[in-house]
PDB file of C-alpha atoms and ligand atoms in Angstrom:
ATOM      1  CA  MET R   1      60.602  83.097  49.875  1.00  0.00           C
ATOM      2  CA  PRO R   2      56.842  82.491  49.677  1.00  0.00           C
ATOM      3  CA  LEU R   3      54.900  85.445  51.062  1.00  0.00           C
ATOM      4  CA  LYS R   4      53.146  83.293  53.645  1.00  0.00           C
ATOM      5  CA  SER R   5      56.364  82.382  55.432  1.00  0.00           C
ATOM      6  CA  LYS R   6      57.190  86.049  56.069  1.00  0.00           C
ATOM      7  CA  LYS R   7      56.207  87.291  59.483  1.00  0.00           C
ATOM      8  CA  ASN R   8      54.964  90.812  59.946  1.00  0.00           C
ATOM      9  CA  ALA R   9      54.948  92.788  63.206  1.00  0.00           C
ATOM     10  CA  SER R  10      51.360  91.842  64.101  1.00  0.00           C
ATOM     11  CA  MET R  11      52.214  88.146  63.725  1.00  0.00           C
ATOM     12  CA  LEU R  12      55.032  88.433  66.231  1.00  0.00           C
ATOM     13  CA  ALA R  13      53.005  90.357  68.783  1.00  0.00           C
ATOM     14  CA  VAL R  14      51.360  88.601  71.712  1.00  0.00           C
ATOM     15  CA  PRO R  15      47.579  88.597  71.540  1.00  0.00           C
ATOM     16  CA  GLN R  16      46.083  91.510  73.433  1.00  0.00           C
ATOM     17  CA  HIS R  17      42.959  89.570  74.379  1.00  0.00           C
ATOM     18  CA  VAL R  18      42.718  85.787  74.819  1.00  0.00           C
ATOM     19  CA  ALA R  19      39.299  84.146  75.267  1.00  0.00           C
ATOM     20  CA  ILE R  20      38.996  80.537  76.420  1.00  0.00           C
ATOM     21  CA  ILE R  21      36.278  77.887  76.581  1.00  0.00           C
ATOM     22  CA  MET R  22      37.497  75.707  79.444  1.00  0.00           C
ATOM     23  CA  ASP R  23      36.076  72.340  78.386  1.00  0.00           C
ATOM     24  CA  GLY R  24      36.811  68.791  79.524  1.00  0.00           C
ATOM     25  CA  ASN R  25      36.631  69.007  83.320  1.00  0.00           C
ATOM     26  CA  GLY R  26      34.115  66.156  83.476  1.00  0.00           C
ATOM     27  CA  ARG R  27      36.169  63.890  81.209  1.00  0.00           C
ATOM     28  CA  TRP R  28      39.337  64.687  83.181  1.00  0.00           C
ATOM     29  CA  ALA R  29      37.571  63.504  86.343  1.00  0.00           C
ATOM     30  CA  LYS R  30      35.990  60.449  84.705  1.00  0.00           C
ATOM     31  CA  LYS R  31      39.383  59.214  83.498  1.00  0.00           C
ATOM     32  CA  ARG R  32      40.491  59.249  87.128  1.00  0.00           C
ATOM     33  CA  PHE R  33      37.292  57.619  88.469  1.00  0.00           C
ATOM     34  CA  LEU R  34      36.527  60.856  90.320  1.00  0.00           C
ATOM     35  CA  PRO R  35      33.238  62.761  90.570  1.00  0.00           C
ATOM     36  CA  ARG R  36      32.758  65.530  87.977  1.00  0.00           C
ATOM     37  CA  ILE R  37      33.141  68.215  90.633  1.00  0.00           C
ATOM     38  CA  ALA R  38      36.751  67.058  91.173  1.00  0.00           C
ATOM     39  CA  GLY R  39      37.336  68.010  87.530  1.00  0.00           C
ATOM     40  CA  HIS R  40      35.856  71.468  88.110  1.00  0.00           C
ATOM     41  CA  ARG R  41      38.045  71.892  91.215  1.00  0.00           C
ATOM     42  CA  ALA R  42      41.111  70.939  89.169  1.00  0.00           C
ATOM     43  CA  GLY R  43      39.808  73.459  86.628  1.00  0.00           C
ATOM     44  CA  VAL R  44      40.178  76.249  89.183  1.00  0.00           C
ATOM     45  CA  SER R  45      43.898  75.391  89.509  1.00  0.00           C
ATOM     46  CA  ALA R  46      44.225  75.593  85.732  1.00  0.00           C
ATOM     47  CA  VAL R  47      42.554  79.028  85.858  1.00  0.00           C
ATOM     48  CA  ARG R  48      45.195  80.180  88.341  1.00  0.00           C
ATOM     49  CA  LYS R  49      47.983  78.965  86.004  1.00  0.00           C
ATOM     50  CA  VAL R  50      46.595  80.636  82.899  1.00  0.00           C
ATOM     51  CA  VAL R  51      46.072  83.939  84.754  1.00  0.00           C
ATOM     52  CA  GLU R  52      49.744  83.854  85.789  1.00  0.00           C
ATOM     53  CA  ALA R  53      50.798  82.944  82.241  1.00  0.00           C
ATOM     54  CA  CYS R  54      48.873  85.918  80.816  1.00  0.00           C
ATOM     55  CA  ALA R  55      50.280  88.347  83.378  1.00  0.00           C
ATOM     56  CA  THR R  56      53.840  87.135  82.663  1.00  0.00           C
ATOM     57  CA  ARG R  57      53.378  87.653  78.930  1.00  0.00           C
ATOM     58  CA  ASN R  58      51.824  91.118  79.286  1.00  0.00           C
ATOM     59  CA  ILE R  59      48.551  89.989  77.742  1.00  0.00           C
ATOM     60  CA  SER R  60      46.007  92.723  78.549  1.00  0.00           C
ATOM     61  CA  VAL R  61      42.730  90.808  78.701  1.00  0.00           C
ATOM     62  CA  LEU R  62      41.782  87.207  79.497  1.00  0.00           C
ATOM     63  CA  THR R  63      38.164  86.072  79.197  1.00  0.00           C
ATOM     64  CA  LEU R  64      37.111  82.686  80.556  1.00  0.00           C
ATOM     65  CA  PHE R  65      33.777  80.991  79.871  1.00  0.00           C
ATOM     66  CA  ALA R  66      32.871  79.630  83.316  1.00  0.00           C
ATOM     67  CA  PHE R  67      29.135  79.012  82.984  1.00  0.00           C
ATOM     68  CA  SER R  68      26.964  79.331  79.910  1.00  0.00           C
ATOM     69  CA  SER R  69      23.303  80.285  79.837  1.00  0.00           C
ATOM     70  CA  GLU R  70      22.715  76.662  78.731  1.00  0.00           C
ATOM     71  CA  ASN R  71      24.657  75.104  81.644  1.00  0.00           C
ATOM     72  CA  TRP R  72      21.528  75.406  83.843  1.00  0.00           C
ATOM     73  CA  ARG R  73      20.341  72.310  81.939  1.00  0.00           C
ATOM     74  CA  ARG R  74      22.946  70.183  83.787  1.00  0.00           C
ATOM     75  CA  PRO R  75      21.880  67.959  86.703  1.00  0.00           C
ATOM     76  CA  LYS R  76      20.717  70.126  89.594  1.00  0.00           C
ATOM     77  CA  ALA R  77      23.380  68.709  91.920  1.00  0.00           C
ATOM     78  CA  GLU R  78      26.222  69.635  89.540  1.00  0.00           C
ATOM     79  CA  VAL R  79      24.854  73.167  89.072  1.00  0.00           C
ATOM     80  CA  GLY R  80      24.637  73.567  92.869  1.00  0.00           C
ATOM     81  CA  LEU R  81      28.204  72.344  93.353  1.00  0.00           C
ATOM     82  CA  LEU R  82      29.443  74.660  90.591  1.00  0.00           C
ATOM     83  CA  MET R  83      27.765  77.645  92.300  1.00  0.00           C
ATOM     84  CA  ASP R  84      29.447  76.669  95.611  1.00  0.00           C
ATOM     85  CA  LEU R  85      32.763  76.404  93.766  1.00  0.00           C
ATOM     86  CA  PHE R  86      32.352  79.895  92.261  1.00  0.00           C
ATOM     87  CA  ILE R  87      31.675  81.308  95.737  1.00  0.00           C
ATOM     88  CA  SER R  88      34.672  79.566  97.311  1.00  0.00           C
ATOM     89  CA  ALA R  89      36.930  80.498  94.364  1.00  0.00           C
ATOM     90  CA  LEU R  90      35.926  84.164  94.760  1.00  0.00           C
ATOM     91  CA  GLU R  91      36.546  83.956  98.525  1.00  0.00           C
ATOM     92  CA  LYS R  92      39.990  82.365  98.071  1.00  0.00           C
ATOM     93  CA  GLU R  93      41.295  84.024  94.936  1.00  0.00           C
ATOM     94  CA  THR R  94      40.089  87.634  95.016  1.00  0.00           C
ATOM     95  CA  ARG R  95      42.801  88.837  97.396  1.00  0.00           C
ATOM     96  CA  VAL R  96      45.489  87.069  95.367  1.00  0.00           C
ATOM     97  CA  LEU R  97      44.170  88.643  92.162  1.00  0.00           C
ATOM     98  CA  HIS R  98      44.116  92.044  93.841  1.00  0.00           C
ATOM     99  CA  LYS R  99      47.697  91.638  95.087  1.00  0.00           C
ATOM    100  CA  ASN R 100      48.726  90.854  91.525  1.00  0.00           C
ATOM    101  CA  ASN R 101      47.065  94.001  90.150  1.00  0.00           C
ATOM    102  CA  VAL R 102      44.387  92.015  88.256  1.00  0.00           C
ATOM    103  CA  GLN R 103      41.065  93.736  87.516  1.00  0.00           C
ATOM    104  CA  LEU R 104      38.160  91.287  87.720  1.00  0.00           C
ATOM    105  CA  HIS R 105      34.849  91.507  85.871  1.00  0.00           C
ATOM    106  CA  VAL R 106      32.050  88.964  85.825  1.00  0.00           C
ATOM    107  CA  ILE R 107      30.046  89.259  82.626  1.00  0.00           C
ATOM    108  CA  GLY R 108      26.618  87.781  81.980  1.00  0.00           C
ATOM    109  CA  ASP R 109      23.064  87.834  83.310  1.00  0.00           C
ATOM    110  CA  LEU R 110      23.992  87.783  86.996  1.00  0.00           C
ATOM    111  CA  SER R 111      20.395  88.255  88.197  1.00  0.00           C
ATOM    112  CA  ALA R 112      19.879  84.466  88.083  1.00  0.00           C
ATOM    113  CA  PHE R 113      22.578  83.869  90.712  1.00  0.00           C
ATOM    114  CA  SER R 114      21.943  83.679  94.461  1.00  0.00           C
ATOM    115  CA  ASP R 115      22.168  86.907  96.475  1.00  0.00           C
ATOM    116  CA  LYS R 116      25.274  85.526  98.180  1.00  0.00           C
ATOM    117  CA  LEU R 117      27.082  84.899  94.876  1.00  0.00           C
ATOM    118  CA  GLN R 118      26.001  88.283  93.479  1.00  0.00           C
ATOM    119  CA  LYS R 119      27.355  89.978  96.617  1.00  0.00           C
ATOM    120  CA  LYS R 120      30.713  88.157  96.343  1.00  0.00           C
ATOM    121  CA  ILE R 121      30.951  89.184  92.681  1.00  0.00           C
ATOM    122  CA  THR R 122      30.243  92.856  93.484  1.00  0.00           C
ATOM    123  CA  GLU R 123      32.783  92.821  96.338  1.00  0.00           C
ATOM    124  CA  ALA R 124      35.474  91.242  94.135  1.00  0.00           C
ATOM    125  CA  GLU R 125      34.810  93.674  91.273  1.00  0.00           C
ATOM    126  CA  ASP R 126      34.851  96.668  93.642  1.00  0.00           C
ATOM    127  CA  LEU R 127      38.076  95.596  95.346  1.00  0.00           C
ATOM    128  CA  THR R 128      39.936  95.141  92.043  1.00  0.00           C
ATOM    129  CA  SER R 129      38.313  97.975  90.081  1.00  0.00           C
ATOM    130  CA  LYS R 130      41.319 100.312  90.157  1.00  0.00           C
ATOM    131  CA  ASN R 131      43.917  97.681  89.260  1.00  0.00           C
ATOM    132  CA  THR R 132      45.901  98.349  86.114  1.00  0.00           C
ATOM    133  CA  GLY R 133      47.358  94.933  85.238  1.00  0.00           C
ATOM    134  CA  LEU R 134      45.584  92.040  83.530  1.00  0.00           C
ATOM    135  CA  THR R 135      41.822  92.411  83.010  1.00  0.00           C
ATOM    136  CA  LEU R 136      40.201  89.076  83.856  1.00  0.00           C
ATOM    137  CA  ASN R 137      36.649  88.610  82.576  1.00  0.00           C
ATOM    138  CA  ILE R 138      34.677  85.639  83.820  1.00  0.00           C
ATOM    139  CA  ALA R 139      31.693  84.943  81.573  1.00  0.00           C
ATOM    140  CA  ALA R 140      28.988  83.492  83.829  1.00  0.00           C
ATOM    141  CA  ASN R 141      25.382  82.820  82.855  1.00  0.00           C
ATOM    142  CA  TYR R 142      26.550  84.312  79.603  1.00  0.00           C
ATOM    143  CA  GLY R 143      25.487  83.486  76.059  1.00  0.00           C
ATOM    144  CA  GLY R 144      26.364  85.293  72.838  1.00  0.00           C
ATOM    145  CA  ARG R 145      22.738  85.270  71.686  1.00  0.00           C
ATOM    146  CA  TRP R 146      21.579  86.612  75.058  1.00  0.00           C
ATOM    147  CA  ASP R 147      24.103  89.432  74.755  1.00  0.00           C
ATOM    148  CA  ILE R 148      23.105  90.444  71.213  1.00  0.00           C
ATOM    149  CA  THR R 149      19.403  90.192  72.123  1.00  0.00           C
ATOM    150  CA  GLN R 150      19.688  92.427  75.190  1.00  0.00           C
ATOM    151  CA  ALA R 151      21.741  94.955  73.169  1.00  0.00           C
ATOM    152  CA  VAL R 152      19.164  95.025  70.351  1.00  0.00           C
ATOM    153  CA  ARG R 153      16.396  95.502  72.959  1.00  0.00           C
ATOM    154  CA  LYS R 154      18.224  98.601  74.250  1.00  0.00           C
ATOM    155  CA  VAL R 155      18.630  99.933  70.704  1.00  0.00           C
ATOM    156  CA  ALA R 156      14.871  99.490  70.165  1.00  0.00           C
ATOM    157  CA  GLN R 157      14.175 101.342  73.422  1.00  0.00           C
ATOM    158  CA  GLU R 158      16.393 104.231  72.252  1.00  0.00           C
ATOM    159  CA  ILE R 159      14.492 104.380  68.956  1.00  0.00           C
ATOM    160  CA  ASN R 160      11.212 104.400  70.919  1.00  0.00           C
ATOM    161  CA  ARG R 161      12.486 107.298  73.025  1.00  0.00           C
ATOM    162  CA  GLY R 162      13.415 109.165  69.831  1.00  0.00           C
ATOM    163  CA  VAL R 163      17.169 109.169  70.558  1.00  0.00           C
ATOM    164  CA  TYR R 164      17.750 108.181  66.886  1.00  0.00           C
ATOM    165  CA  THR R 165      15.848 106.726  63.956  1.00  0.00           C
ATOM    166  CA  VAL R 166      15.866 103.179  62.526  1.00  0.00           C
ATOM    167  CA  GLU R 167      18.036 104.397  59.631  1.00  0.00           C
ATOM    168  CA  LYS R 168      20.773 105.392  62.088  1.00  0.00           C
ATOM    169  CA  VAL R 169      21.120 101.877  63.545  1.00  0.00           C
ATOM    170  CA  CYS R 170      24.673 100.752  62.801  1.00  0.00           C
ATOM    171  CA  GLU R 171      27.146  98.241  64.258  1.00  0.00           C
ATOM    172  CA  LYS R 172      28.372 100.846  66.737  1.00  0.00           C
ATOM    173  CA  ALA R 173      24.827 101.415  68.036  1.00  0.00           C
ATOM    174  CA  ILE R 174      24.520  97.705  68.851  1.00  0.00           C
ATOM    175  CA  GLU R 175      28.116  97.276  70.043  1.00  0.00           C
ATOM    176  CA  GLN R 176      27.840  99.983  72.676  1.00  0.00           C
ATOM    177  CA  HIS R 177      25.172  97.956  74.497  1.00  0.00           C
ATOM    178  CA  LEU R 178      26.977  94.612  74.425  1.00  0.00           C
ATOM    179  CA  ALA R 179      28.181  93.214  77.736  1.00  0.00           C
ATOM    180  CA  PHE R 180      31.782  93.308  76.469  1.00  0.00           C
ATOM    181  CA  HIS R 181      31.534  96.955  75.387  1.00  0.00           C
ATOM    182  CA  GLY R 182      34.833  98.817  75.701  1.00  0.00           C
ATOM    183  CA  ILE R 183      36.911  95.629  75.685  1.00  0.00           C
ATOM    184  CA  PRO R 184      38.908  94.897  72.511  1.00  0.00           C
ATOM    185  CA  ASP R 185      37.711  91.816  70.601  1.00  0.00           C
ATOM    186  CA  PRO R 186      39.635  88.604  71.338  1.00  0.00           C
ATOM    187  CA  ASP R 187      42.687  88.122  69.124  1.00  0.00           C
ATOM    188  CA  LEU R 188      42.984  84.484  70.105  1.00  0.00           C
ATOM    189  CA  PHE R 189      40.176  82.063  70.990  1.00  0.00           C
ATOM    190  CA  ILE R 190      41.152  78.765  72.621  1.00  0.00           C
ATOM    191  CA  ARG R 191      38.906  75.781  73.318  1.00  0.00           C
ATOM    192  CA  THR R 192      40.197  72.800  75.255  1.00  0.00           C
ATOM    193  CA  GLY R 193      38.610  69.349  75.468  1.00  0.00           C
ATOM    194  CA  GLY R 194      38.722  68.431  71.778  1.00  0.00           C
ATOM    195  CA  GLU R 195      35.382  69.875  70.593  1.00  0.00           C
ATOM    196  CA  GLN R 196      35.614  72.316  67.693  1.00  0.00           C
ATOM    197  CA  ARG R 197      32.722  74.714  68.186  1.00  0.00           C
ATOM    198  CA  ILE R 198      32.094  78.035  69.908  1.00  0.00           C
ATOM    199  CA  SER R 199      28.964  77.043  71.855  1.00  0.00           C
ATOM    200  CA  ASN R 200      27.271  80.464  71.938  1.00  0.00           C
ATOM    201  CA  PHE R 201      30.406  82.206  73.273  1.00  0.00           C
ATOM    202  CA  MET R 202      31.160  85.820  72.225  1.00  0.00           C
ATOM    203  CA  LEU R 203      29.342  85.446  68.896  1.00  0.00           C
ATOM    204  CA  TRP R 204      29.759  89.112  67.973  1.00  0.00           C
ATOM    205  CA  GLN R 205      33.298  89.550  69.260  1.00  0.00           C
ATOM    206  CA  LEU R 206      34.889  86.423  67.715  1.00  0.00           C
ATOM    207  CA  ALA R 207      34.250  87.655  64.147  1.00  0.00           C
ATOM    208  CA  TYR R 208      37.970  88.045  63.347  1.00  0.00           C
ATOM    209  CA  SER R 209      39.606  86.062  66.148  1.00  0.00           C
ATOM    210  CA  GLU R 210      42.113  83.314  65.464  1.00  0.00           C
ATOM    211  CA  PHE R 211      40.797  79.925  66.643  1.00  0.00           C
ATOM    212  CA  TYR R 212      42.924  77.329  68.415  1.00  0.00           C
ATOM    213  CA  PHE R 213      41.593  73.940  69.496  1.00  0.00           C
ATOM    214  CA  THR R 214      43.389  71.414  71.682  1.00  0.00           C
ATOM    215  CA  GLU R 215      42.531  67.850  72.725  1.00  0.00           C
ATOM    216  CA  LEU R 216      43.817  68.562  76.244  1.00  0.00           C
ATOM    217  CA  ASN R 217      41.159  68.661  78.931  1.00  0.00           C
ATOM    218  CA  TRP R 218      41.033  71.989  80.766  1.00  0.00           C
ATOM    219  CA  PRO R 219      42.708  70.801  84.020  1.00  0.00           C
ATOM    220  CA  ASP R 220      45.687  69.607  81.911  1.00  0.00           C
ATOM    221  CA  PHE R 221      46.066  72.938  80.116  1.00  0.00           C
ATOM    222  CA  ASP R 222      49.341  74.275  81.536  1.00  0.00           C
ATOM    223  CA  ASP R 223      51.959  76.859  80.609  1.00  0.00           C
ATOM    224  CA  VAL R 224      53.479  74.572  77.951  1.00  0.00           C
ATOM    225  CA  ALA R 225      50.061  74.143  76.324  1.00  0.00           C
ATOM    226  CA  PHE R 226      49.409  77.884  76.513  1.00  0.00           C
ATOM    227  CA  THR R 227      52.801  78.610  74.917  1.00  0.00           C
ATOM    228  CA  ARG R 228      51.853  76.266  72.037  1.00  0.00           C
ATOM    229  CA  ALA R 229      48.636  78.220  71.500  1.00  0.00           C
ATOM    230  CA  ILE R 230      50.506  81.539  71.495  1.00  0.00           C
ATOM    231  CA  ASP R 231      53.110  80.124  69.072  1.00  0.00           C
ATOM    232  CA  SER R 232      50.328  79.013  66.749  1.00  0.00           C
ATOM    233  CA  PHE R 233      48.756  82.490  66.930  1.00  0.00           C
ATOM    234  CA  GLN R 234      52.088  84.116  66.110  1.00  0.00           C
ATOM    235  CA  ASN R 235      52.359  82.033  62.958  1.00  0.00           C
ATOM    236  CA  ARG R 236      49.032  83.157  61.520  1.00  0.00           C
ATOM    237  CA  GLU R 237      48.526  85.951  59.058  1.00  0.00           C
ATOM    238  CA  ARG R 238      45.540  88.086  60.079  1.00  0.00           C
ATOM    239  CA  ARG R 239      44.067  89.746  57.030  1.00  0.00           C
ATOM    240  CA  PHE R 240      40.791  91.291  58.260  1.00  0.00           C
ATOM    241  CA  GLY R 241      39.368  91.037  54.743  1.00  0.00           C
ATOM    242  CA  GLN R 242      42.488  92.357  52.990  1.00  0.00           C
ATOM    243  CA  THR R 243      44.754  90.373  50.664  1.00  0.00           C
ATOM    244  CA  SER R 244      47.978  88.805  51.861  1.00  0.00           C
ATOM    245  CA  GLU R 245      49.947  91.256  49.682  1.00  0.00           C
ATOM    246  CA  GLN R 246      48.226  94.257  51.302  1.00  0.00           C
ATOM    247  CA  VAL R 247      48.992  92.930  54.777  1.00  0.00           C
ATOM    248  CA  GLN R 248      52.637  92.254  53.900  1.00  0.00           C
ATOM    249  CA  SER R 249      53.207  95.732  52.487  1.00  0.00           C
ATOM    250  CA  ALA R 250      51.443  97.583  55.339  1.00  0.00           C
TER     251      ALA R 250
HETATM  252  C1  FPP Z 301      33.261  72.539  81.118  1.00  0.00           C
HETATM  253  O1  FPP Z 301      33.692  71.215  81.347  1.00  0.00           O
HETATM  254  C2  FPP Z 301      33.430  73.349  82.330  1.00  0.00           C
HETATM  255  C3  FPP Z 301      32.442  74.064  82.959  1.00  0.00           C
HETATM  256  C4  FPP Z 301      31.058  74.120  82.475  1.00  0.00           C
HETATM  257  C5  FPP Z 301      32.703  74.798  84.203  1.00  0.00           C
HETATM  258  C6  FPP Z 301      33.972  75.580  84.191  1.00  0.00           C
HETATM  259  C7  FPP Z 301      34.370  75.869  85.568  1.00  0.00           C
HETATM  260  C8  FPP Z 301      35.641  75.893  86.010  1.00  0.00           C
HETATM  261  C9  FPP Z 301      36.835  75.699  85.175  1.00  0.00           C
HETATM  262  C10 FPP Z 301      35.908  76.086  87.449  1.00  0.00           C
HETATM  263  C11 FPP Z 301      35.592  77.416  87.981  1.00  0.00           C
HETATM  264  C12 FPP Z 301      36.089  78.563  87.224  1.00  0.00           C
HETATM  265  C13 FPP Z 301      36.230  79.797  87.741  1.00  0.00           C
HETATM  266  C14 FPP Z 301      36.568  80.914  86.827  1.00  0.00           C
HETATM  267  C15 FPP Z 301      36.076  80.092  89.177  1.00  0.00           C
HETATM  268  P1  FPP Z 301      32.621  70.063  81.261  1.00  0.00           P
HETATM  269  O2  FPP Z 301      32.021  69.868  82.600  1.00  0.00           O
HETATM  270  O3  FPP Z 301      31.635  70.356  80.170  1.00  0.00           O
HETATM  271  O4  FPP Z 301      33.520  68.829  80.874  1.00  0.00           O
HETATM  272  P2  FPP Z 301      33.093  67.578  79.966  1.00  0.00           P
HETATM  273  O5  FPP Z 301      32.786  68.132  78.595  1.00  0.00           O
HETATM  274  O6  FPP Z 301      34.311  66.728  79.974  1.00  0.00           O
HETATM  275  O7  FPP Z 301      31.912  66.932  80.616  1.00  0.00           O
END
């Protein structure tokens, strides 16, 4: 039997952390002659489904890219409607998440959001902070380059304060200041909508993630589609720089 067709324990395990770029809301709406915001609204329903799917499968962490630091470049009206949608989604969904033992975090530069949205985020995070089930991270006004830059700035400040010297700067020194600090790196990265790029998402953390791309637009991404992604993940051999033979014998 060729080595590659053997499955080891890590291949059969469910991913601990799944990270998703939810792309294709606009195209989903356009196909139906609907305004783009209808696609984003349908996207919220798809979020609900994928959260349930993760909880059912005992996946520990789900991270969703809801709004990138570059999305401010969209037409003002769409940005405004998206902000309203985030507020209404937090108002409607937080209690349901809490009831289902989900711990919610919103990760990104939140200072750019309205006071009302920031308050809703804090309330939702506080309410769910002690929950022990799925950790749901929503990346909002987030960018991988922003995250690395702000972490490096903090490292430089520590050097300035004499906490350590330049020679002591290591990956751990940077990692501890990243917005995703303390959260295991994604095992599986999914992007819907047919594009095959990572668009400034989790640049540091995706170093060894398995990538899965699907043509489905985000609102069409259902449990069947999620199962396909998990199946694909479970058929990969993750080597983390080692040889296939080393992985097989471990
Ligand atoms: C990308 O599709 C989607 C977004 C930029 C917004 C994502 C928002 C949601 C799924 C709804 C809210 C989510 C939460 C977590 C409350 P696109 O607009 O770029 O689609 P297109 O590429 O087809 O134009």
